[in-house]
Each structure stands twice: as structure tokens, then as C-alpha cells.
mmCIF file of C-alpha atoms in Angstrom:
data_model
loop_
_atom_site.group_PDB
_atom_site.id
_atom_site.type_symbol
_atom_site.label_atom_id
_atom_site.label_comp_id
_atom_site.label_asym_id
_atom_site.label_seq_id
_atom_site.Cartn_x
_atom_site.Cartn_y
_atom_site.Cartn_z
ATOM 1 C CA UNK A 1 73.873 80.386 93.298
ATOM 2 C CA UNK A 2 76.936 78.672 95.178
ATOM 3 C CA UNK A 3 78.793 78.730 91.803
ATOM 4 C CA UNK A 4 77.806 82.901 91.565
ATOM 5 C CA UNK A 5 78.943 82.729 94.694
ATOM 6 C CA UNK A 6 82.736 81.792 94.223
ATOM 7 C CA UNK A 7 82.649 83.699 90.810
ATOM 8 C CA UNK A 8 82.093 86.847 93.274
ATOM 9 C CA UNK A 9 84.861 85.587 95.583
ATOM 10 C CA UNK A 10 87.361 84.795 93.012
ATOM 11 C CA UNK A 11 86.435 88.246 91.704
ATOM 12 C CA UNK A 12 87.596 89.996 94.759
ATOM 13 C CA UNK A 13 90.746 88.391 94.829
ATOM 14 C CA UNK A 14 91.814 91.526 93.193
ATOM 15 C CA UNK A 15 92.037 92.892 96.790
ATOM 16 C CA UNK A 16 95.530 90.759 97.252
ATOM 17 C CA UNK A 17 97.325 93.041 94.208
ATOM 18 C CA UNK A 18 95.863 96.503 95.854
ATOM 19 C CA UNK A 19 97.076 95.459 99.477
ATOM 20 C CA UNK A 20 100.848 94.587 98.267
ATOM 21 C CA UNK A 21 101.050 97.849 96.161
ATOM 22 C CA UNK A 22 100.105 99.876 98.756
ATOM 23 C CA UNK A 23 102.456 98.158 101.414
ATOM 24 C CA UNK A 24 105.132 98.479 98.894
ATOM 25 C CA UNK A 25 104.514 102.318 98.132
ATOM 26 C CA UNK A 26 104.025 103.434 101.545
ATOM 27 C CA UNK A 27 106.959 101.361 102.815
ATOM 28 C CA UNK A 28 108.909 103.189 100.131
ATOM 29 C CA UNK A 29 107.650 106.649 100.918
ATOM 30 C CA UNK A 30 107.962 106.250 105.001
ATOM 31 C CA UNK A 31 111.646 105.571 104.086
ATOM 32 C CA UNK A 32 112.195 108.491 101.879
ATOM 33 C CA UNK A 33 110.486 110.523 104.467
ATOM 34 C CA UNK A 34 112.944 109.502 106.819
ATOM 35 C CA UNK A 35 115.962 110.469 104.930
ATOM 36 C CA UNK A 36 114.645 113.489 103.277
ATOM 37 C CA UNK A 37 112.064 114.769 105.848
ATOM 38 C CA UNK A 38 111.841 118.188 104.344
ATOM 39 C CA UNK A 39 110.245 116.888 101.096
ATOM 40 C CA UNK A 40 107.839 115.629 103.412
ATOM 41 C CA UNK A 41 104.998 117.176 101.860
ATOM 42 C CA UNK A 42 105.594 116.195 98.131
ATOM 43 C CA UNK A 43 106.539 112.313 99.118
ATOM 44 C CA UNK A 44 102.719 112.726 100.645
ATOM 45 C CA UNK A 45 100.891 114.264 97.603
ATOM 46 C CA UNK A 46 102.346 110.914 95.539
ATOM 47 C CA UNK A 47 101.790 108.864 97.845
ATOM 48 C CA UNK A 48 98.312 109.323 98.013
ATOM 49 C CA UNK A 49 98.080 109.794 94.364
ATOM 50 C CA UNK A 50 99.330 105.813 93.804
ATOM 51 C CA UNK A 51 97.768 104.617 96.988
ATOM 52 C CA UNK A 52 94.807 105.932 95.134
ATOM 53 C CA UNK A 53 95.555 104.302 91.843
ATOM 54 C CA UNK A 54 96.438 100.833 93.127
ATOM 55 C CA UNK A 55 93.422 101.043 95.463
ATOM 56 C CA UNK A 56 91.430 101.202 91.511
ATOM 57 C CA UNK A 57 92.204 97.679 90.513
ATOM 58 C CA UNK A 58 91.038 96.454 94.140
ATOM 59 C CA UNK A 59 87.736 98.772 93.880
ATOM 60 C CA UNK A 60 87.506 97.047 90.159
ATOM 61 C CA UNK A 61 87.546 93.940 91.411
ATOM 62 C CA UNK A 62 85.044 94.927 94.282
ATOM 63 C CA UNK A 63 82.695 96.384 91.093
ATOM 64 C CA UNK A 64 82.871 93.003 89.014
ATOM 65 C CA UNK A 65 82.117 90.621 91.991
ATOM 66 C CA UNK A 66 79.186 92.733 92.992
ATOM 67 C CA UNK A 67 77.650 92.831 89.407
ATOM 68 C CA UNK A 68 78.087 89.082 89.510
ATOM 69 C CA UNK A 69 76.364 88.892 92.333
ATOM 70 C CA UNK A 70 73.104 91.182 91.693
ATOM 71 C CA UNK A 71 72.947 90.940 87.675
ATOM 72 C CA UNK A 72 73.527 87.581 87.403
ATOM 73 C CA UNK B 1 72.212 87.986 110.735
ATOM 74 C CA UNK B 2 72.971 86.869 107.115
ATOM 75 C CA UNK B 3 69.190 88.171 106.459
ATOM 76 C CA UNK B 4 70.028 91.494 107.567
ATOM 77 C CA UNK B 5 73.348 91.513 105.752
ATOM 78 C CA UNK B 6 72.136 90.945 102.279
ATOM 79 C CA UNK B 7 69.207 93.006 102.950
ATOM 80 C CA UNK B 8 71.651 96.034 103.916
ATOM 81 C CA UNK B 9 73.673 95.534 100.701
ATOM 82 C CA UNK B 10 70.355 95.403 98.617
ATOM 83 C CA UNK B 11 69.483 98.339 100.068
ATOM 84 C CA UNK B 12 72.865 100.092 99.584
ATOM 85 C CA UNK B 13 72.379 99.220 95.997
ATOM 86 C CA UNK B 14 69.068 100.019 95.374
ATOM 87 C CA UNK B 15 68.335 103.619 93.874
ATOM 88 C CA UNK B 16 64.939 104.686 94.749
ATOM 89 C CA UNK B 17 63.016 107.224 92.864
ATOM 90 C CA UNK B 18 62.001 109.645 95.072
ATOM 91 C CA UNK B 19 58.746 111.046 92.902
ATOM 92 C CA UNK B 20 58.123 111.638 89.567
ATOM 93 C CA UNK B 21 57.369 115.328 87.720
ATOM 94 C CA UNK B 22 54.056 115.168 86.201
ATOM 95 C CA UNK B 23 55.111 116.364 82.735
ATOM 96 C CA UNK B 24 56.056 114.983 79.461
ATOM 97 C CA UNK B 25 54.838 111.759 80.952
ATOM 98 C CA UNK B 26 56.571 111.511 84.083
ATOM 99 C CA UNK B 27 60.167 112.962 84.592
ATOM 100 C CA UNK B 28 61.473 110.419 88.018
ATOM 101 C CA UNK B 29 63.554 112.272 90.206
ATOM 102 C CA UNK B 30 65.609 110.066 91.790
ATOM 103 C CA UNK B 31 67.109 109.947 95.689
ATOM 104 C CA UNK B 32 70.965 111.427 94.296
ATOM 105 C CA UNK B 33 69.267 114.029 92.825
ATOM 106 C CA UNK B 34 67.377 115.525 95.385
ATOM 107 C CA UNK B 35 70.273 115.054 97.921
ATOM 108 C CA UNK B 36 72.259 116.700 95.028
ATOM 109 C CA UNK B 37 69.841 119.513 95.693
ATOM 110 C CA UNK B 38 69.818 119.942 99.504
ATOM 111 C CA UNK B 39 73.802 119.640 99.014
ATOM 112 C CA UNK B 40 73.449 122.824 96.523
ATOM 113 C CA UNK B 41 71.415 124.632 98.766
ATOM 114 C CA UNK B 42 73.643 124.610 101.306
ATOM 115 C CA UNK B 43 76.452 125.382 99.144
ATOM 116 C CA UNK B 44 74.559 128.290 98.400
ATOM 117 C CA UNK B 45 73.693 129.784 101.530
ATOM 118 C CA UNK B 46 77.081 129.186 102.736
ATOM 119 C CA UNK B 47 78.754 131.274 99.822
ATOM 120 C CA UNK B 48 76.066 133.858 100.753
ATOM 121 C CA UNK B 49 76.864 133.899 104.127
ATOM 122 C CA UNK B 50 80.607 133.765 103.990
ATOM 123 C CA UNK B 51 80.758 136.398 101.295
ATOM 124 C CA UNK B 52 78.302 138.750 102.476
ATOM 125 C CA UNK B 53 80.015 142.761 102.737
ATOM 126 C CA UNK B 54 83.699 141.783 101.977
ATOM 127 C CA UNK B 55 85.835 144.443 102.881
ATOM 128 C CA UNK B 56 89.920 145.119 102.650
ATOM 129 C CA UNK B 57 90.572 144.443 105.617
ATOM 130 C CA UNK B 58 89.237 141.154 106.715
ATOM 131 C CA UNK B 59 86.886 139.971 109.926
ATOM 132 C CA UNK B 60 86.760 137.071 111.325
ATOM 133 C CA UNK B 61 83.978 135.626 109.181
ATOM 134 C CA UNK B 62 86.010 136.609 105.597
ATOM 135 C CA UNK B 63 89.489 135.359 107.498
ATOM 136 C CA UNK B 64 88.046 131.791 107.109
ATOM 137 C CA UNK B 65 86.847 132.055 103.895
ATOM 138 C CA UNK B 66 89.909 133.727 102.704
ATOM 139 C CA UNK B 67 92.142 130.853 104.136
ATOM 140 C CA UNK B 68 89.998 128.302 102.329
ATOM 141 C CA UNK B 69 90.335 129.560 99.189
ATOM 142 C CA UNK B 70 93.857 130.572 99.455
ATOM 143 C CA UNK B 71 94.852 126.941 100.141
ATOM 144 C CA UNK B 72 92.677 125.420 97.022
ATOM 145 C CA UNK B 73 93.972 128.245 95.212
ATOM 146 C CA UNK B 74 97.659 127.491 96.245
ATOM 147 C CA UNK B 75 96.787 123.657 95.635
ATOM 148 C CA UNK B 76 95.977 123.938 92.476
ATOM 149 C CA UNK B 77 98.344 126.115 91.392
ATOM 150 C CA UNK B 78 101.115 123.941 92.307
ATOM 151 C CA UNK B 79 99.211 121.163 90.305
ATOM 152 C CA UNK B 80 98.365 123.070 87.210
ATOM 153 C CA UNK B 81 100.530 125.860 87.206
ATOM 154 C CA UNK B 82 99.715 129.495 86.421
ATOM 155 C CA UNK B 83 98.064 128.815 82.644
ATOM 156 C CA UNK B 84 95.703 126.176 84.135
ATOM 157 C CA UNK B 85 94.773 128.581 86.339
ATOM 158 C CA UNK B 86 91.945 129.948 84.289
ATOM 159 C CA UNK B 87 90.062 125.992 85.008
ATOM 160 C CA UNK B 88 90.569 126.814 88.688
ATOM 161 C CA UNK B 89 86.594 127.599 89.049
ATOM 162 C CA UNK B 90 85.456 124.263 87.628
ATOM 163 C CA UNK B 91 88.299 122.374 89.796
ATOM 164 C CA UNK B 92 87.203 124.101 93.405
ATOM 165 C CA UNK B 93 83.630 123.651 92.661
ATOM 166 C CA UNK B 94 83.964 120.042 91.586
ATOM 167 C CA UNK B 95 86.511 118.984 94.859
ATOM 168 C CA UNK B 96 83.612 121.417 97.285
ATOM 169 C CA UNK B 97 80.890 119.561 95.921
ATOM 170 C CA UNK B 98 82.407 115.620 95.864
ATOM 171 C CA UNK B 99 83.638 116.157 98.976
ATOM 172 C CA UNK B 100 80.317 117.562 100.498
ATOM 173 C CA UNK B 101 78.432 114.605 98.995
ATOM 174 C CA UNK B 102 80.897 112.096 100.231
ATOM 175 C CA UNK B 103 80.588 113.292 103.581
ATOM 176 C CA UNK B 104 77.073 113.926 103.348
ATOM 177 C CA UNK B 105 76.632 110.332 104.863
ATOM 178 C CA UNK B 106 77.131 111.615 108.138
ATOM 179 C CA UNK B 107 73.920 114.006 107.981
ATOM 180 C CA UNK B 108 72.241 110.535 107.653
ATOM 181 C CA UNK B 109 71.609 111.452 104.082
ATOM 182 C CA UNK B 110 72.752 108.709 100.784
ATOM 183 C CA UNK B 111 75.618 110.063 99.325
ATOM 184 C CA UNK B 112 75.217 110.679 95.349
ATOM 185 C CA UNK B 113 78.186 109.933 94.593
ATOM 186 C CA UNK B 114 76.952 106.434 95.361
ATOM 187 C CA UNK B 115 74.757 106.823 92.528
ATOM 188 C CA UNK B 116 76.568 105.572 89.329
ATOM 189 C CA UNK B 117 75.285 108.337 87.067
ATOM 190 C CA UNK B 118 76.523 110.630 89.276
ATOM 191 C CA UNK B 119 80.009 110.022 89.119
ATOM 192 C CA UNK B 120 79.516 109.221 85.404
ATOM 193 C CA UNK B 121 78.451 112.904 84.892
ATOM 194 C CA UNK B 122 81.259 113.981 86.567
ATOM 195 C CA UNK B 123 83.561 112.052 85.007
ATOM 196 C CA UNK B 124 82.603 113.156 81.841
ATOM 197 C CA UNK B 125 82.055 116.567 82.900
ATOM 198 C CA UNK B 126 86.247 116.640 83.268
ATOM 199 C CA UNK B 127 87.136 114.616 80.339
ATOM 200 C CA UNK B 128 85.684 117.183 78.490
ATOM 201 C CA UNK B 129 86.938 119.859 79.699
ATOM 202 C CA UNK B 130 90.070 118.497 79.701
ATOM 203 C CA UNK B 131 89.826 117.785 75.699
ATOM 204 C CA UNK B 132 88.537 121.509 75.011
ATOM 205 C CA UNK B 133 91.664 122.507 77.295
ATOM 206 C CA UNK B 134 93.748 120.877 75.067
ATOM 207 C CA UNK B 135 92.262 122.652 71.931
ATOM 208 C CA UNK B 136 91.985 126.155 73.477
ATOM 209 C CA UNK B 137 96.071 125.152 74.019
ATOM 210 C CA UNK B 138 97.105 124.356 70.822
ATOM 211 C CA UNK B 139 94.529 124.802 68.400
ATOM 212 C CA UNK B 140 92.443 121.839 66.760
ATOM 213 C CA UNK B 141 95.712 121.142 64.433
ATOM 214 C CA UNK B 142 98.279 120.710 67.274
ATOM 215 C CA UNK B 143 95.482 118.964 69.393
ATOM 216 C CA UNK B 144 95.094 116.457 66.853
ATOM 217 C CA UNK B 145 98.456 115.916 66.187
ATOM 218 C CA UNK B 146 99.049 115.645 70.087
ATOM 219 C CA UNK B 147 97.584 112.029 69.904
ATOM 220 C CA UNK B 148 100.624 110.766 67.904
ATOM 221 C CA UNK B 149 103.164 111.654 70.881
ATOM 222 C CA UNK B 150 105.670 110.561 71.629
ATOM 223 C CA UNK B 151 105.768 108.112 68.336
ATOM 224 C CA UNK B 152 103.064 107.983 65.947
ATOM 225 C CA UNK B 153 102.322 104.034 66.828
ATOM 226 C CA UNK B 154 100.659 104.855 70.042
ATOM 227 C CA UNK B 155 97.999 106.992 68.533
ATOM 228 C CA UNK B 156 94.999 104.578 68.987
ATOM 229 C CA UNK B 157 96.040 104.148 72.828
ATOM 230 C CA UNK B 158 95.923 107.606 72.990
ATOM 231 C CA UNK B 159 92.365 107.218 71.348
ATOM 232 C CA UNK B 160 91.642 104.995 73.967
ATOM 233 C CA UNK B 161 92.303 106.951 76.880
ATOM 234 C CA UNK B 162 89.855 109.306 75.790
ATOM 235 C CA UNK B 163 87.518 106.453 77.210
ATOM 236 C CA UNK B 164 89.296 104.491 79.892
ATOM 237 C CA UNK B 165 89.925 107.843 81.854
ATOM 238 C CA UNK B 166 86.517 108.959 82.461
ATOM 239 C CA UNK B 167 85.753 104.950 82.899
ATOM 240 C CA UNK B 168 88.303 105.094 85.353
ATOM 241 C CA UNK B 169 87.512 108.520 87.053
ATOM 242 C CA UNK B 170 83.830 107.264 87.368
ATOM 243 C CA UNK B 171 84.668 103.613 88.865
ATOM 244 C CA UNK B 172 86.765 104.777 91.171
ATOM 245 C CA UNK B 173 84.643 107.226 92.893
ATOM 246 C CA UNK B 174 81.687 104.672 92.703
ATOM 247 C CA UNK B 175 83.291 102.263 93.666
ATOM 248 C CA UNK B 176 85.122 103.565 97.032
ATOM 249 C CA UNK B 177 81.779 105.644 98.542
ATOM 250 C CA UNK B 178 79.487 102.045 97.296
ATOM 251 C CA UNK B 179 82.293 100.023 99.336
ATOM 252 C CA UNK B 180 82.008 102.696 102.211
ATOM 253 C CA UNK B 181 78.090 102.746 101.931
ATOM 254 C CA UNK B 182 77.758 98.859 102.073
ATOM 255 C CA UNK B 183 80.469 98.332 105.054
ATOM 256 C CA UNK B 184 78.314 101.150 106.956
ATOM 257 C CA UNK B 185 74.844 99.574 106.515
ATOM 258 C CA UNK B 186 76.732 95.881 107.537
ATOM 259 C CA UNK B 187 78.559 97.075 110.674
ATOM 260 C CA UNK B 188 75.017 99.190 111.627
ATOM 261 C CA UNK B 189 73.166 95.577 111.145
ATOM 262 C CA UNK B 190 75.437 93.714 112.802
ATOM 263 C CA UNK B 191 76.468 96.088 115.895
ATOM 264 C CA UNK B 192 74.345 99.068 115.828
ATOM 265 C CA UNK B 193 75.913 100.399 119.089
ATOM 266 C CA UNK B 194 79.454 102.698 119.204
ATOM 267 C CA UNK B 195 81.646 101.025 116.537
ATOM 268 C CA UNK B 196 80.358 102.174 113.522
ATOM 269 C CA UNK B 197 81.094 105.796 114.867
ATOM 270 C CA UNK B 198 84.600 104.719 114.771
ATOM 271 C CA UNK B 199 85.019 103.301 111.186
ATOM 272 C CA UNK B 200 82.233 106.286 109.780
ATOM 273 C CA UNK B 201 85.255 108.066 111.109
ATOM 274 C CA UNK B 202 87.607 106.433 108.026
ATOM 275 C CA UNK B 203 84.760 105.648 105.393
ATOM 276 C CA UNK B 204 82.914 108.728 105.878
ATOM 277 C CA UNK B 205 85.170 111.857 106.709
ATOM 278 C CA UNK B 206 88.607 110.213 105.384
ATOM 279 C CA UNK B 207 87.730 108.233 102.368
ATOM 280 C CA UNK B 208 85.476 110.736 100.824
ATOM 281 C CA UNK B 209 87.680 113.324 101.652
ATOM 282 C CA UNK B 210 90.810 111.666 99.775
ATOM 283 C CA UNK B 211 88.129 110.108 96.732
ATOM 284 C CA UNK B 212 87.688 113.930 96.331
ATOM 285 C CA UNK B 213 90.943 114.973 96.195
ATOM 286 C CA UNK B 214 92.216 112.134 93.860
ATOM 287 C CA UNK B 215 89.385 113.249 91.409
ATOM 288 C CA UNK B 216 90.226 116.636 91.170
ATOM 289 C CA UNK B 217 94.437 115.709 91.360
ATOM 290 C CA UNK B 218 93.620 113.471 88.449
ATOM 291 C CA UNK B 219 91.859 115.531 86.680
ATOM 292 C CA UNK B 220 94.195 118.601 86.973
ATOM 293 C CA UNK B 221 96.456 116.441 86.042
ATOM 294 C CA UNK B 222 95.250 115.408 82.838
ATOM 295 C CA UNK B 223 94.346 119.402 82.206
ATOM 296 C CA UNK B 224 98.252 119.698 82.524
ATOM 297 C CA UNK B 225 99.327 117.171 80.369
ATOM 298 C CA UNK B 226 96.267 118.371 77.930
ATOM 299 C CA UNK B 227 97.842 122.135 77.609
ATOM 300 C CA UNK B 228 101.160 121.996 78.027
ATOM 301 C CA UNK B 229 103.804 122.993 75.103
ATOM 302 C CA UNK B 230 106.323 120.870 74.215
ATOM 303 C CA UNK B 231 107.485 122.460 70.902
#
């Protein structure tokens, strides 16, 4: 069990990739917004459409550790 | 505490049957699917309501409803354009009804979209769409011959997407509203008073709200790339 255990763990990991995208992206977008804050509402609509896609590989790894844990 | 914990997440991830059909030996009917059906219900009854004697000029009652589909049908429109526009019904039904399920959790009800063979039907739902856009587009020739853009070595990745972007579609939406569901039933065994109003706040109304969106953005976005013309 303890070794299922860090398998899950070192499965979620994944997190760490998801977190600096987003940082990165929404860094990026807050300082387009602020020197171009009429395309205000387009910089959003991306931004949420690769907040959403780095947010996958995080959700992935959330998927794979919690198969290890219950089909194991 | 750790006892509650795992028993929570067990019971996040358990799909219960709610009762079986007595024919052809037992059809099970399972929890998603009878949510599924409450959910259409009220979908129902709402449209009925709302669109009850429409007239030219609007009351208060057809001002709403007019607003509402004004801004999914500017919303798309910007996304697809004016020739998607004919997948519009498919797209508005599919964001109304993921984002009523995802939200759903707040009637106390399970969400079905926490139910893996829920999103899986959707996902496949829009993948094929998306593929018979593409041949309504440009016939079963140009279709075909779409897979070997832009250079003919690609062609089995294109192949490939055929399968990773439902996979993908379907993850993600499980994925985020299981997360949500599990962090829920954790925070409501470990402090069942006042805070998890604030985060159902996020994982309920925000989360499902933007899973939705990024379902139907992604999949209007494939529809795009799937009919547009580039000869």
C-alpha cells in the first residue's frame, strides 16, 4: 500500500507543470491587458482557453494517481 | 478524520445504480442518469415557460430569454463564424446542459458529469459532429485529403487526433467536476460548518461554469478548423 501510495503522489506531481503555466499565461495576459486595455475582452477569451488547457495535464495527472490508488 | 476522508473519496467515486428496469433481464439505471433526467425536466419546463406566447414586442419574461440567447448566439458566432452557424443548436444545448449539471451540485444533487460515461458520450457526441462537419464542408474527397495538411507526413497525427481529442474533451471535464466533487465531500467531512459555502462558491458555480465553456470553445473550435476552406 505505502509503495501505491507514493506511486499516487509522484503521479500528482503533474500539478507543479499546470501551476507554472498558468502563472506564466496569466502574468502575460494581466500585462497585455495593461497596455492594450481595450482588447480586454479577447486577451480574456485566450486566457481562459490555455488556463484551461494547461489545467489538462494537472487534471491528467490527478486521473492517473487516483486510478493508482482505487484499481490497483 | 482520515476514516472519513477516504470514505468521502470512495463515495465520490462510487457510481450507484439507482434501480434496474425489469426487461430484457434487467436494464440498471444508474444515479447520472436519473439526475440527467430531473436536469432535462427542468430544461424543459423552463423553455416552456420562457417561450410561452412570444410576441414582437417583448415583456419582461421574453426580454430575458431574448438576452440569453442573443449572447450565446453572439458567442458563438464570433467563435464559428456565420457558416458554423447552422451547428449553433447542438453547441447551446450542449454548454445549457454541462453547465446545468455542473452546477447541479448545489441542489445537493451528484453532478453527471462526474460520471465518466457521461462526459465520454459527450465527447464523442462532438467529435462526431465535428467529422460530419468537415464532410458536409468539403465533400468525403476534400475531407480525406484534409488529413494530409499542411504536408503529407503528418497524416497519421492527424489520424490520431481523431482519438486524443474526444480522450481529451472527456478527461478534462471528468476530471475537473471529480476533483471538485472529492474536495467538496473532504472539506464537508472535515469542517461541515460555513467554509465549504465559500469554496462550493469556486468548485461549484465557477469551475463548472468555465469546464462548460471550454467544452463547447473547444469544440467550436475544432468545427472551425473542420469546415473551413483553404483552397
Amino acid at each position: 500500500m505505502t509503495l501505491v501510495a507514493i506511486g499516487a503522489a509522484i503521479a500528482v506531481i503533474t500539478g507543479i507543470g499546470a501551476g507554472i503555466g498558468i502563472g506564466i499565461a496569466t502574468g502575460k495576459a494581466t500585462e497585455a491587458i495593461a497596455r492594450q486595455p481595450e482588447a480586454k475582452k479577447d486577451i480574456r477569451s485566450s486566457l481562459l482557453l490555455g488556463c484551461a488547457l494547461a489545467e489538462a495535464t494537472a487534471i491528467y495527472g490527478l486521473i492517473v494517481a487516483i486510478l493508482i490508488l482505487f484499481v490497483l | 478524520m482520515l476514516d472519513k476522508i477516504v470514505h468521502a473519496i470512495n463515495e465520490a467515486m462510487a457510481n450507484e445504480t439507482v434501480f434496474t428496469i425489469p426487461i430484457f433481464g434487467g436494464i440498471p439505471v444508474s444515479q447520472s442518469c436519473v439526475v440527467t433526467w430531473i436536469i432535462i425536466a427542468a430544461l424543459v419546463v423552463i423553455s416552456i415557460i420562457f417561450t410561452r406566447n412570444l410576441k414582437l414586442v417583448p415583456g419582461k419574461r421574453q426580454l430575458i430569454i431574448e438576452t440569453c440567447v442573443g449572447f450565446l448566439r453572439n458567442f458563438f458566432r464570433d467563435q464559428i463564424g456565420e457558416r458554423g452557424m447552422q451547428y449553433f443548436p447542438f453547441l447551446a444545448t450542449m454548454i445549457i446542459y454541462i453547465g446545468f449539471s455542473n452546477i447541479i451540485g448545489l441542489f445537493g444533487f451528484i453532478p453527471p458529469t462526474k460520471d465518466l460515461n457521461v462526459t465520454a458520450a459527450l465527447a464523442l457526441m462532438s467529435i462526431v459532429l465535428v467529422e460530419i462537419a468537415g464532410i458536409r464542408a468539403k465533400g468525403v474527397k476534400g475531407w480525406l485529403k484534409s488529413f494530409a495538411k499542411p504536408v503529407a507526413i503528418i497524416a497519421p497525427l492527424n489520424v490520431m487526433e481523431i482519438a486524443i481529442r474526444p480522450l481529451s474533451l472527456c478527461m478534462r471535464l471528468f476530471g475537473n467536476v471529480l476533483a471538485a466533487v472529492i474536495i467538496m465531500e473532504m472539506l464537508k467531512a472535515v469542517i461541515p460548518v460555513g467554509v465549504p459555502m465559500v469554496f462550493s462558491l469556486y468548485f461549484d458555480i465557477f469551475d463548472g461554469f468555465i469546464q462548460a465553456y471550454v467544452f463547447v470553445f473547444l469544440t467550436s473550435l475544432y468545427i472551425d478548423e473542420a469546415i473551413e476552406d483553404e483552397d
